[in-house]
PDB file of C-alpha atoms in Angstrom:
ATOM      1  CA  UNK A 240      -0.005  -0.008   0.052  1.00 44.00           C
ATOM      2  CA  UNK A 241       0.974   3.532  -0.685  1.00 47.00           C
ATOM      3  CA  UNK A 242      -0.375   6.675   0.581  1.00 47.00           C
ATOM      4  CA  UNK A 243      -2.759   6.832  -2.433  1.00 45.00           C
ATOM      5  CA  UNK A 244      -4.667   3.814  -0.631  1.00 70.00           C
ATOM      6  CA  UNK A 245      -5.611   6.664   2.122  1.00 74.00           C
ATOM      7  CA  UNK A 246      -7.896   9.605   1.373  1.00 80.00           C
ATOM      8  CA  UNK A 247      -5.220  11.995  -0.112  1.00 78.00           C
ATOM      9  CA  UNK A 248      -7.612  14.886   0.715  1.00 83.00           C
ATOM     10  CA  UNK A 249      -8.315  13.956   4.022  1.00 85.00           C
ATOM     11  CA  UNK A 250      -4.849  13.521   5.026  1.00 88.00           C
ATOM     12  CA  UNK A 251      -3.466  17.039   3.493  1.00 84.00           C
ATOM     13  CA  UNK A 252      -6.642  18.707   5.355  1.00 88.00           C
ATOM     14  CA  UNK A 253      -6.289  16.796   8.474  1.00 92.00           C
ATOM     15  CA  UNK A 254      -2.441  17.668   8.920  1.00 95.00           C
ATOM     16  CA  UNK A 255      -0.980  14.239   8.600  1.00 97.00           C
ATOM     17  CA  UNK A 256       1.681  12.578   6.579  1.00 96.00           C
ATOM     18  CA  UNK A 257       1.574   8.913   5.972  1.00 96.00           C
ATOM     19  CA  UNK A 258       4.800   6.781   4.549  1.00 96.00           C
ATOM     20  CA  UNK A 259       5.691   3.262   4.423  1.00 96.00           C
ATOM     21  CA  UNK A 260       9.263   2.176   4.200  1.00 97.00           C
ATOM     22  CA  UNK A 261      10.592  -1.317   3.714  1.00 96.00           C
ATOM     23  CA  UNK A 262      12.288  -3.320   6.213  1.00 95.00           C
ATOM     24  CA  UNK A 263      14.119  -6.880   6.119  1.00 91.00           C
ATOM     25  CA  UNK A 264      10.854  -8.891   6.895  1.00 91.00           C
ATOM     26  CA  UNK A 265       7.883  -6.454   6.051  1.00 94.00           C
ATOM     27  CA  UNK A 266       7.252  -2.851   6.066  1.00 96.00           C
ATOM     28  CA  UNK A 267       7.088   0.227   8.387  1.00 98.00           C
ATOM     29  CA  UNK A 268       4.376   2.726   8.668  1.00 97.00           C
ATOM     30  CA  UNK A 269       5.270   6.047   9.769  1.00 98.00           C
ATOM     31  CA  UNK A 270       2.564   8.706  10.820  1.00 98.00           C
ATOM     32  CA  UNK A 271       3.594  12.402  11.092  1.00 98.00           C
ATOM     33  CA  UNK A 272       1.580  15.097  12.908  1.00 98.00           C
ATOM     34  CA  UNK A 273       2.323  17.836  10.285  1.00 97.00           C
ATOM     35  CA  UNK A 274       1.023  20.991  11.550  1.00 97.00           C
ATOM     36  CA  UNK A 275       4.203  22.309  13.285  1.00 97.00           C
ATOM     37  CA  UNK A 276       2.813  25.911  13.114  1.00 97.00           C
ATOM     38  CA  UNK A 277      -0.092  25.085  15.552  1.00 96.00           C
ATOM     39  CA  UNK A 278       2.206  22.539  17.663  1.00 98.00           C
ATOM     40  CA  UNK A 279       0.519  19.479  15.954  1.00 98.00           C
ATOM     41  CA  UNK A 280      -3.002  20.557  17.369  1.00 97.00           C
ATOM     42  CA  UNK A 281      -5.410  18.005  16.637  1.00 97.00           C
ATOM     43  CA  UNK A 282      -8.966  18.099  14.950  1.00 94.00           C
ATOM     44  CA  UNK A 283     -11.702  15.632  14.068  1.00 94.00           C
ATOM     45  CA  UNK A 284     -10.569  15.559  10.580  1.00 94.00           C
ATOM     46  CA  UNK A 285      -7.047  14.174  12.069  1.00 96.00           C
ATOM     47  CA  UNK A 286      -9.130  11.410  13.973  1.00 96.00           C
ATOM     48  CA  UNK A 287     -10.863  10.452  10.606  1.00 95.00           C
ATOM     49  CA  UNK A 288      -7.662  10.289   8.986  1.00 96.00           C
ATOM     50  CA  UNK A 289      -6.103   8.167  11.405  1.00 97.00           C
ATOM     51  CA  UNK A 290      -9.019   6.075  11.273  1.00 96.00           C
ATOM     52  CA  UNK A 291      -8.617   5.646   7.748  1.00 96.00           C
ATOM     53  CA  UNK A 292      -5.091   4.694   7.916  1.00 96.00           C
ATOM     54  CA  UNK A 293      -5.915   2.023  10.312  1.00 96.00           C
ATOM     55  CA  UNK A 294      -8.537   0.489   8.110  1.00 95.00           C
ATOM     56  CA  UNK A 295      -6.216   0.671   4.997  1.00 94.00           C
ATOM     57  CA  UNK A 296      -3.006  -0.799   6.605  1.00 95.00           C
ATOM     58  CA  UNK A 297      -1.757  -3.810   4.715  1.00 92.00           C
ATOM     59  CA  UNK A 298      -0.954  -7.247   6.662  1.00 92.00           C
ATOM     60  CA  UNK A 299       2.811  -6.855   6.031  1.00 94.00           C
ATOM     61  CA  UNK A 300       3.134  -3.744   7.972  1.00 97.00           C
ATOM     62  CA  UNK A 301       5.080  -4.828  11.177  1.00 96.00           C
ATOM     63  CA  UNK A 302       5.385  -1.563  12.943  1.00 98.00           C
ATOM     64  CA  UNK A 303       4.013   1.897  13.161  1.00 98.00           C
ATOM     65  CA  UNK A 304       5.532   4.831  14.193  1.00 98.00           C
ATOM     66  CA  UNK A 305       3.653   8.033  15.376  1.00 98.00           C
ATOM     67  CA  UNK A 306       5.680  11.248  15.496  1.00 98.00           C
ATOM     68  CA  UNK A 307       5.297  14.951  15.139  1.00 98.00           C
ATOM     69  CA  UNK A 308       7.023  17.540  13.096  1.00 98.00           C
ATOM     70  CA  UNK A 309       8.541  20.628  14.366  1.00 98.00           C
ATOM     71  CA  UNK A 310       8.902  21.684  18.079  1.00 97.00           C
ATOM     72  CA  UNK A 311       6.195  19.315  19.777  1.00 98.00           C
ATOM     73  CA  UNK A 312       4.536  15.983  19.666  1.00 98.00           C
ATOM     74  CA  UNK A 313       1.163  17.321  19.711  1.00 98.00           C
ATOM     75  CA  UNK A 314      -0.331  20.362  21.999  1.00 97.00           C
ATOM     76  CA  UNK A 315      -3.637  18.659  22.136  1.00 97.00           C
ATOM     77  CA  UNK A 316      -7.022  19.501  20.784  1.00 95.00           C
ATOM     78  CA  UNK A 317      -7.024  22.548  18.235  1.00 94.00           C
ATOM     79  CA  UNK A 318      -8.389  25.619  20.547  1.00 92.00           C
ATOM     80  CA  UNK A 319     -10.895  26.337  18.152  1.00 91.00           C
ATOM     81  CA  UNK A 320     -12.937  23.186  18.780  1.00 90.00           C
ATOM     82  CA  UNK A 321     -13.683  24.708  22.451  1.00 86.00           C
ATOM     83  CA  UNK A 322     -16.893  26.319  21.237  1.00 78.00           C
ATOM     84  CA  UNK A 323     -20.566  25.795  21.819  1.00 71.00           C
ATOM     85  CA  UNK A 324     -21.030  25.677  17.637  1.00 79.00           C
ATOM     86  CA  UNK A 325     -19.296  23.949  14.759  1.00 82.00           C
ATOM     87  CA  UNK A 326     -16.269  24.504  13.321  1.00 84.00           C
ATOM     88  CA  UNK A 327     -15.579  23.650   9.521  1.00 81.00           C
ATOM     89  CA  UNK A 328     -18.729  21.691   9.651  1.00 82.00           C
ATOM     90  CA  UNK A 329     -17.787  19.697  12.682  1.00 86.00           C
ATOM     91  CA  UNK A 330     -19.314  19.743  16.072  1.00 84.00           C
ATOM     92  CA  UNK A 331     -17.159  21.871  18.701  1.00 86.00           C
ATOM     93  CA  UNK A 332     -16.941  20.380  22.344  1.00 86.00           C
ATOM     94  CA  UNK A 333     -19.879  22.319  23.673  1.00 84.00           C
ATOM     95  CA  UNK A 334     -22.308  21.542  20.709  1.00 89.00           C
ATOM     96  CA  UNK A 335     -21.795  17.910  22.017  1.00 91.00           C
ATOM     97  CA  UNK A 336     -23.531  18.432  25.202  1.00 89.00           C
ATOM     98  CA  UNK A 337     -26.387  19.929  23.567  1.00 88.00           C
ATOM     99  CA  UNK A 338     -26.941  16.895  21.282  1.00 91.00           C
ATOM    100  CA  UNK A 339     -29.323  13.939  22.073  1.00 93.00           C
ATOM    101  CA  UNK A 340     -26.817  11.288  24.442  1.00 94.00           C
ATOM    102  CA  UNK A 341     -26.996   8.542  21.529  1.00 95.00           C
ATOM    103  CA  UNK A 342     -25.615  10.878  19.000  1.00 95.00           C
ATOM    104  CA  UNK A 343     -23.018  12.143  21.104  1.00 94.00           C
ATOM    105  CA  UNK A 344     -21.761   9.036  21.786  1.00 96.00           C
ATOM    106  CA  UNK A 345     -21.712   7.630  18.359  1.00 96.00           C
ATOM    107  CA  UNK A 346     -19.513  10.961  17.407  1.00 94.00           C
ATOM    108  CA  UNK A 347     -16.924  10.418  20.248  1.00 95.00           C
ATOM    109  CA  UNK A 348     -17.082   6.672  19.286  1.00 96.00           C
ATOM    110  CA  UNK A 349     -15.765   7.553  15.942  1.00 96.00           C
ATOM    111  CA  UNK A 350     -13.073   9.730  17.338  1.00 96.00           C
ATOM    112  CA  UNK A 351     -12.018   7.077  19.640  1.00 97.00           C
ATOM    113  CA  UNK A 352     -11.580   4.588  16.288  1.00 97.00           C
ATOM    114  CA  UNK A 353      -8.918   6.913  15.288  1.00 97.00           C
ATOM    115  CA  UNK A 354      -6.794   5.669  18.158  1.00 98.00           C
ATOM    116  CA  UNK A 355      -8.150   2.224  19.167  1.00 96.00           C
ATOM    117  CA  UNK A 356      -6.445   0.362  16.271  1.00 97.00           C
ATOM    118  CA  UNK A 357      -3.128   1.227  17.453  1.00 97.00           C
ATOM    119  CA  UNK A 358      -3.514  -1.174  20.299  1.00 93.00           C
ATOM    120  CA  UNK A 359      -4.074  -4.010  17.662  1.00 92.00           C
ATOM    121  CA  UNK A 360      -1.900  -6.640  18.490  1.00 89.00           C
ATOM    122  CA  UNK A 361      -1.348  -7.358  14.696  1.00 91.00           C
ATOM    123  CA  UNK A 362       1.833  -5.188  14.663  1.00 95.00           C
ATOM    124  CA  UNK A 363       3.553  -3.255  17.425  1.00 97.00           C
ATOM    125  CA  UNK A 364       3.186   0.712  17.546  1.00 98.00           C
ATOM    126  CA  UNK A 365       5.828   3.072  18.820  1.00 98.00           C
ATOM    127  CA  UNK A 366       5.168   6.858  19.657  1.00 98.00           C
ATOM    128  CA  UNK A 367       8.348   8.793  19.362  1.00 98.00           C
ATOM    129  CA  UNK A 368       7.437  11.866  21.546  1.00 98.00           C
ATOM    130  CA  UNK A 369       9.244  14.967  21.867  1.00 98.00           C
ATOM    131  CA  UNK A 370       7.924  18.610  23.422  1.00 98.00           C
ATOM    132  CA  UNK A 371       4.614  18.910  24.324  1.00 98.00           C
ATOM    133  CA  UNK A 372       2.418  15.954  24.727  1.00 98.00           C
ATOM    134  CA  UNK A 373      -0.642  17.513  25.986  1.00 98.00           C
ATOM    135  CA  UNK A 374      -4.402  16.153  26.281  1.00 98.00           C
ATOM    136  CA  UNK A 375      -5.156  14.224  23.017  1.00 98.00           C
ATOM    137  CA  UNK A 376      -1.433  14.478  22.336  1.00 98.00           C
ATOM    138  CA  UNK A 377      -0.780  12.354  25.655  1.00 98.00           C
ATOM    139  CA  UNK A 378      -3.675  10.146  24.820  1.00 98.00           C
ATOM    140  CA  UNK A 379      -2.119   9.466  21.241  1.00 98.00           C
ATOM    141  CA  UNK A 380       0.814   8.410  22.762  1.00 98.00           C
ATOM    142  CA  UNK A 381      -0.723   6.344  25.231  1.00 98.00           C
ATOM    143  CA  UNK A 382      -2.543   4.558  22.347  1.00 98.00           C
ATOM    144  CA  UNK A 383       0.660   3.151  21.573  1.00 98.00           C
ATOM    145  CA  UNK A 384       2.587  -0.062  22.539  1.00 96.00           C
ATOM    146  CA  UNK A 385       5.947   1.789  23.522  1.00 97.00           C
ATOM    147  CA  UNK A 386       6.885   5.207  23.991  1.00 98.00           C
ATOM    148  CA  UNK A 387      10.491   6.753  23.209  1.00 98.00           C
ATOM    149  CA  UNK A 388      10.838  10.022  24.319  1.00 98.00           C
ATOM    150  CA  UNK A 389      13.125  13.343  23.903  1.00 98.00           C
ATOM    151  CA  UNK A 390      14.745  14.807  27.117  1.00 98.00           C
ATOM    152  CA  UNK A 391      12.522  17.589  26.431  1.00 98.00           C
ATOM    153  CA  UNK A 392       9.105  15.839  26.549  1.00 98.00           C
ATOM    154  CA  UNK A 393       6.409  17.233  28.646  1.00 98.00           C
ATOM    155  CA  UNK A 394       3.179  14.790  29.027  1.00 98.00           C
ATOM    156  CA  UNK A 395       0.024  16.403  30.467  1.00 98.00           C
ATOM    157  CA  UNK A 396      -3.334  15.205  30.842  1.00 98.00           C
ATOM    158  CA  UNK A 397      -5.108  18.856  30.673  1.00 97.00           C
ATOM    159  CA  UNK A 398      -8.511  17.578  30.449  1.00 96.00           C
ATOM    160  CA  UNK A 399      -9.924  17.351  33.929  1.00 96.00           C
ATOM    161  CA  UNK A 400      -8.687  20.965  34.623  1.00 95.00           C
ATOM    162  CA  UNK A 401     -10.722  21.857  31.591  1.00 94.00           C
ATOM    163  CA  UNK A 402     -13.854  20.313  33.289  1.00 94.00           C
ATOM    164  CA  UNK A 403     -13.601  17.510  30.856  1.00 95.00           C
ATOM    165  CA  UNK A 404     -12.408  13.667  30.834  1.00 96.00           C
ATOM    166  CA  UNK A 405      -9.756  12.150  28.749  1.00 97.00           C
ATOM    167  CA  UNK A 406     -12.313  10.464  26.188  1.00 96.00           C
ATOM    168  CA  UNK A 407      -9.703   9.280  23.412  1.00 97.00           C
ATOM    169  CA  UNK A 408      -9.030   6.201  25.130  1.00 95.00           C
ATOM    170  CA  UNK A 409      -6.302   7.442  27.476  1.00 96.00           C
ATOM    171  CA  UNK A 410      -7.766   6.195  30.649  1.00 95.00           C
ATOM    172  CA  UNK A 411      -7.327   2.430  30.484  1.00 93.00           C
ATOM    173  CA  UNK A 412      -3.575   2.613  29.096  1.00 94.00           C
ATOM    174  CA  UNK A 413      -2.535   5.266  31.419  1.00 97.00           C
ATOM    175  CA  UNK A 414      -3.479   2.946  34.587  1.00 94.00           C
ATOM    176  CA  UNK A 415      -2.257  -0.073  33.040  1.00 92.00           C
ATOM    177  CA  UNK A 416       0.890   1.526  32.790  1.00 95.00           C
ATOM    178  CA  UNK A 417       1.649   3.683  35.706  1.00 97.00           C
ATOM    179  CA  UNK A 418      -1.074   2.303  38.151  1.00 94.00           C
ATOM    180  CA  UNK A 419      -3.981   3.825  39.695  1.00 95.00           C
ATOM    181  CA  UNK A 420      -2.936   6.040  42.160  1.00 98.00           C
ATOM    182  CA  UNK A 421       0.025   7.691  39.618  1.00 98.00           C
ATOM    183  CA  UNK A 422      -2.776   8.001  36.968  1.00 98.00           C
ATOM    184  CA  UNK A 423      -5.449   9.881  39.820  1.00 98.00           C
ATOM    185  CA  UNK A 424      -2.358  12.232  40.339  1.00 98.00           C
ATOM    186  CA  UNK A 425      -1.166  12.920  36.910  1.00 98.00           C
ATOM    187  CA  UNK A 426      -4.984  13.225  35.551  1.00 98.00           C
ATOM    188  CA  UNK A 427      -6.225  15.384  38.615  1.00 98.00           C
ATOM    189  CA  UNK A 428      -3.016  17.615  39.137  1.00 98.00           C
ATOM    190  CA  UNK A 429      -2.402  18.341  35.499  1.00 97.00           C
ATOM    191  CA  UNK A 430       0.905  18.614  35.885  1.00 98.00           C
ATOM    192  CA  UNK A 431       3.564  17.941  33.582  1.00 98.00           C
ATOM    193  CA  UNK A 432       5.572  14.691  33.349  1.00 98.00           C
ATOM    194  CA  UNK A 433       9.150  15.118  32.072  1.00 98.00           C
ATOM    195  CA  UNK A 434      11.282  12.430  30.653  1.00 98.00           C
ATOM    196  CA  UNK A 435      13.193  11.205  33.586  1.00 98.00           C
ATOM    197  CA  UNK A 436      10.070  10.695  35.395  1.00 98.00           C
ATOM    198  CA  UNK A 437       8.482   9.014  32.361  1.00 98.00           C
ATOM    199  CA  UNK A 438      11.082   6.615  31.904  1.00 98.00           C
ATOM    200  CA  UNK A 439      11.235   6.008  35.823  1.00 98.00           C
ATOM    201  CA  UNK A 440       7.255   5.195  36.232  1.00 98.00           C
ATOM    202  CA  UNK A 441       6.945   3.082  32.885  1.00 97.00           C
ATOM    203  CA  UNK A 442       5.534   5.592  30.959  1.00 98.00           C
ATOM    204  CA  UNK A 443       8.460   5.749  28.444  1.00 98.00           C
ATOM    205  CA  UNK A 444      10.764   2.847  27.379  1.00 98.00           C
ATOM    206  CA  UNK A 445      13.805   5.444  27.265  1.00 97.00           C
ATOM    207  CA  UNK A 446      14.498   8.863  27.019  1.00 98.00           C
ATOM    208  CA  UNK A 447      17.289  10.129  24.582  1.00 98.00           C
ATOM    209  CA  UNK A 448      18.603  13.613  23.733  1.00 98.00           C
ATOM    210  CA  UNK A 449      16.134  15.225  21.442  1.00 98.00           C
ATOM    211  CA  UNK A 450      18.523  15.305  18.469  1.00 98.00           C
ATOM    212  CA  UNK A 451      18.880  11.382  18.695  1.00 98.00           C
ATOM    213  CA  UNK A 452      15.068  10.924  18.854  1.00 98.00           C
ATOM    214  CA  UNK A 453      14.866   9.670  15.173  1.00 98.00           C
ATOM    215  CA  UNK A 454      18.050   7.599  15.268  1.00 98.00           C
ATOM    216  CA  UNK A 455      16.751   5.839  18.213  1.00 98.00           C
ATOM    217  CA  UNK A 456      13.286   5.403  16.842  1.00 98.00           C
ATOM    218  CA  UNK A 457      14.838   3.717  14.093  1.00 98.00           C
ATOM    219  CA  UNK A 458      17.089   1.414  15.969  1.00 97.00           C
ATOM    220  CA  UNK A 459      14.116   0.318  17.943  1.00 98.00           C
ATOM    221  CA  UNK A 460      12.111  -0.398  15.067  1.00 97.00           C
ATOM    222  CA  UNK A 461      14.855  -2.570  13.713  1.00 95.00           C
ATOM    223  CA  UNK A 462      15.205  -4.319  17.089  1.00 96.00           C
ATOM    224  CA  UNK A 463      11.268  -5.277  17.497  1.00 95.00           C
ATOM    225  CA  UNK A 464      10.851  -6.288  13.892  1.00 94.00           C
ATOM    226  CA  UNK A 465      14.069  -8.328  13.944  1.00 89.00           C
ATOM    227  CA  UNK A 466      12.335 -11.556  14.303  1.00 89.00           C
ATOM    228  CA  UNK A 467      10.043 -14.076  12.545  1.00 88.00           C
ATOM    229  CA  UNK A 468       6.642 -12.069  11.932  1.00 86.00           C
ATOM    230  CA  UNK A 469       4.241 -14.838  12.936  1.00 85.00           C
ATOM    231  CA  UNK A 470       6.177 -15.282  16.392  1.00 88.00           C
ATOM    232  CA  UNK A 471       5.631 -11.504  16.903  1.00 89.00           C
ATOM    233  CA  UNK A 472       2.278 -11.382  16.246  1.00 85.00           C
ATOM    234  CA  UNK A 473       1.566 -14.293  18.528  1.00 87.00           C
ATOM    235  CA  UNK A 474       3.279 -12.758  21.163  1.00 87.00           C
ATOM    236  CA  UNK A 475       1.658  -9.559  21.026  1.00 88.00           C
ATOM    237  CA  UNK A 476      -1.548 -11.107  21.063  1.00 84.00           C
ATOM    238  CA  UNK A 477      -0.528 -13.001  24.292  1.00 79.00           C
ATOM    239  CA  UNK A 478       0.973  -9.929  25.885  1.00 83.00           C
ATOM    240  CA  UNK A 479      -2.031  -7.501  25.236  1.00 81.00           C
ATOM    241  CA  UNK A 480      -4.661 -10.403  26.691  1.00 74.00           C
ATOM    242  CA  UNK A 481      -2.463 -10.028  29.889  1.00 76.00           C
ATOM    243  CA  UNK A 482      -4.167  -6.804  30.973  1.00 68.00           C
ATOM    244  CA  UNK A 483      -6.320  -7.012  34.027  1.00 56.00           C
ATOM    245  CA  UNK A 484      -9.432  -5.341  34.890  1.00 59.00           C
ATOM    246  CA  UNK A 485     -11.957  -3.130  32.626  1.00 60.00           C
ATOM    247  CA  UNK A 486     -11.204  -4.470  28.844  1.00 73.00           C
ATOM    248  CA  UNK A 487     -10.301  -1.465  26.332  1.00 79.00           C
ATOM    249  CA  UNK A 488     -13.890  -1.561  24.607  1.00 84.00           C
ATOM    250  CA  UNK A 489     -15.420  -0.907  27.984  1.00 81.00           C
ATOM    251  CA  UNK A 490     -12.870   1.861  28.943  1.00 79.00           C
ATOM    252  CA  UNK A 491     -13.771   3.590  25.798  1.00 85.00           C
ATOM    253  CA  UNK A 492     -17.615   3.477  26.258  1.00 87.00           C
ATOM    254  CA  UNK A 493     -17.093   4.721  29.930  1.00 81.00           C
ATOM    255  CA  UNK A 494     -14.886   7.567  28.787  1.00 84.00           C
ATOM    256  CA  UNK A 495     -17.663   8.424  26.070  1.00 89.00           C
ATOM    257  CA  UNK A 496     -20.527   8.503  28.928  1.00 89.00           C
ATOM    258  CA  UNK A 497     -18.647  10.391  31.343  1.00 84.00           C
ATOM    259  CA  UNK A 498     -17.633  13.120  28.704  1.00 88.00           C
ATOM    260  CA  UNK A 499     -21.129  13.419  27.441  1.00 89.00           C
ATOM    261  CA  UNK A 500     -22.518  13.747  31.037  1.00 86.00           C
ATOM    262  CA  UNK A 501     -20.187  16.657  31.693  1.00 89.00           C
ATOM    263  CA  UNK A 502     -21.022  18.273  28.539  1.00 89.00           C
ATOM    264  CA  UNK A 503     -24.631  18.110  28.861  1.00 88.00           C
ATOM    265  CA  UNK A 504     -24.406  19.605  32.228  1.00 88.00           C
ATOM    266  CA  UNK A 505     -22.520  22.581  30.799  1.00 85.00           C
ATOM    267  CA  UNK A 506     -24.861  22.778  27.994  1.00 86.00           C
ATOM    268  CA  UNK A 507     -27.800  22.926  30.532  1.00 87.00           C
ATOM    269  CA  UNK A 508     -29.042  19.536  28.963  1.00 81.00           C
ATOM    270  CA  UNK A 509     -29.634  17.297  32.138  1.00 71.00           C
TER     271      UNK A 509
END
């Protein structure tokens, strides 16, 4: 598959780049958030494009790398969507709270699909994170199996401080990765988590100088894709099945319901 298999107009509109390169056995897909002038702020179009990439990804892709262009991985949701109206024909956060609950649930579920496929054990996914990874940016990094970070990284789950919840699938992997107590503190405090702490608590596999992030990511790809493809897929499936507690689908649904309750209350639609 080439990038032509994905909706090119949607890719361009969303601010994503998609590339495929050959490995010794199989291929690598690289997804680049490419809105550097906006610190790679995200949008519903971007989530649609991510979902489309996941649906079109061929079976021979063994590794997916998600990265950001410019000074940051992603500063989160584009601020223009913090509105009660529509933006470019898409609902703003406030307008979701005015919708019937079932309609809002369906819309947020579609947004989540752009993140959910990154946990498919058919392939390993790597987030190469530098600079800000805020809100939706943090959740996109959490959607990946592995995170390698630059020494300037700043993770932050900003949603609760804005009166919202993380609703793009971030709660399940955060708890599974760092534990319940740390997840509570990170989310409710809204503080920044830097590179050294991220490695210490298991949020990141390793941290490297920012100038070395691309090289370190390439080396990690080669390391993880070096063995037989079938064995890698089976092993990923076994490891994914070892998660405890609420399954990811239930976590996604719970996030949607919590977010809709908050949005409906903000809109006076109780």
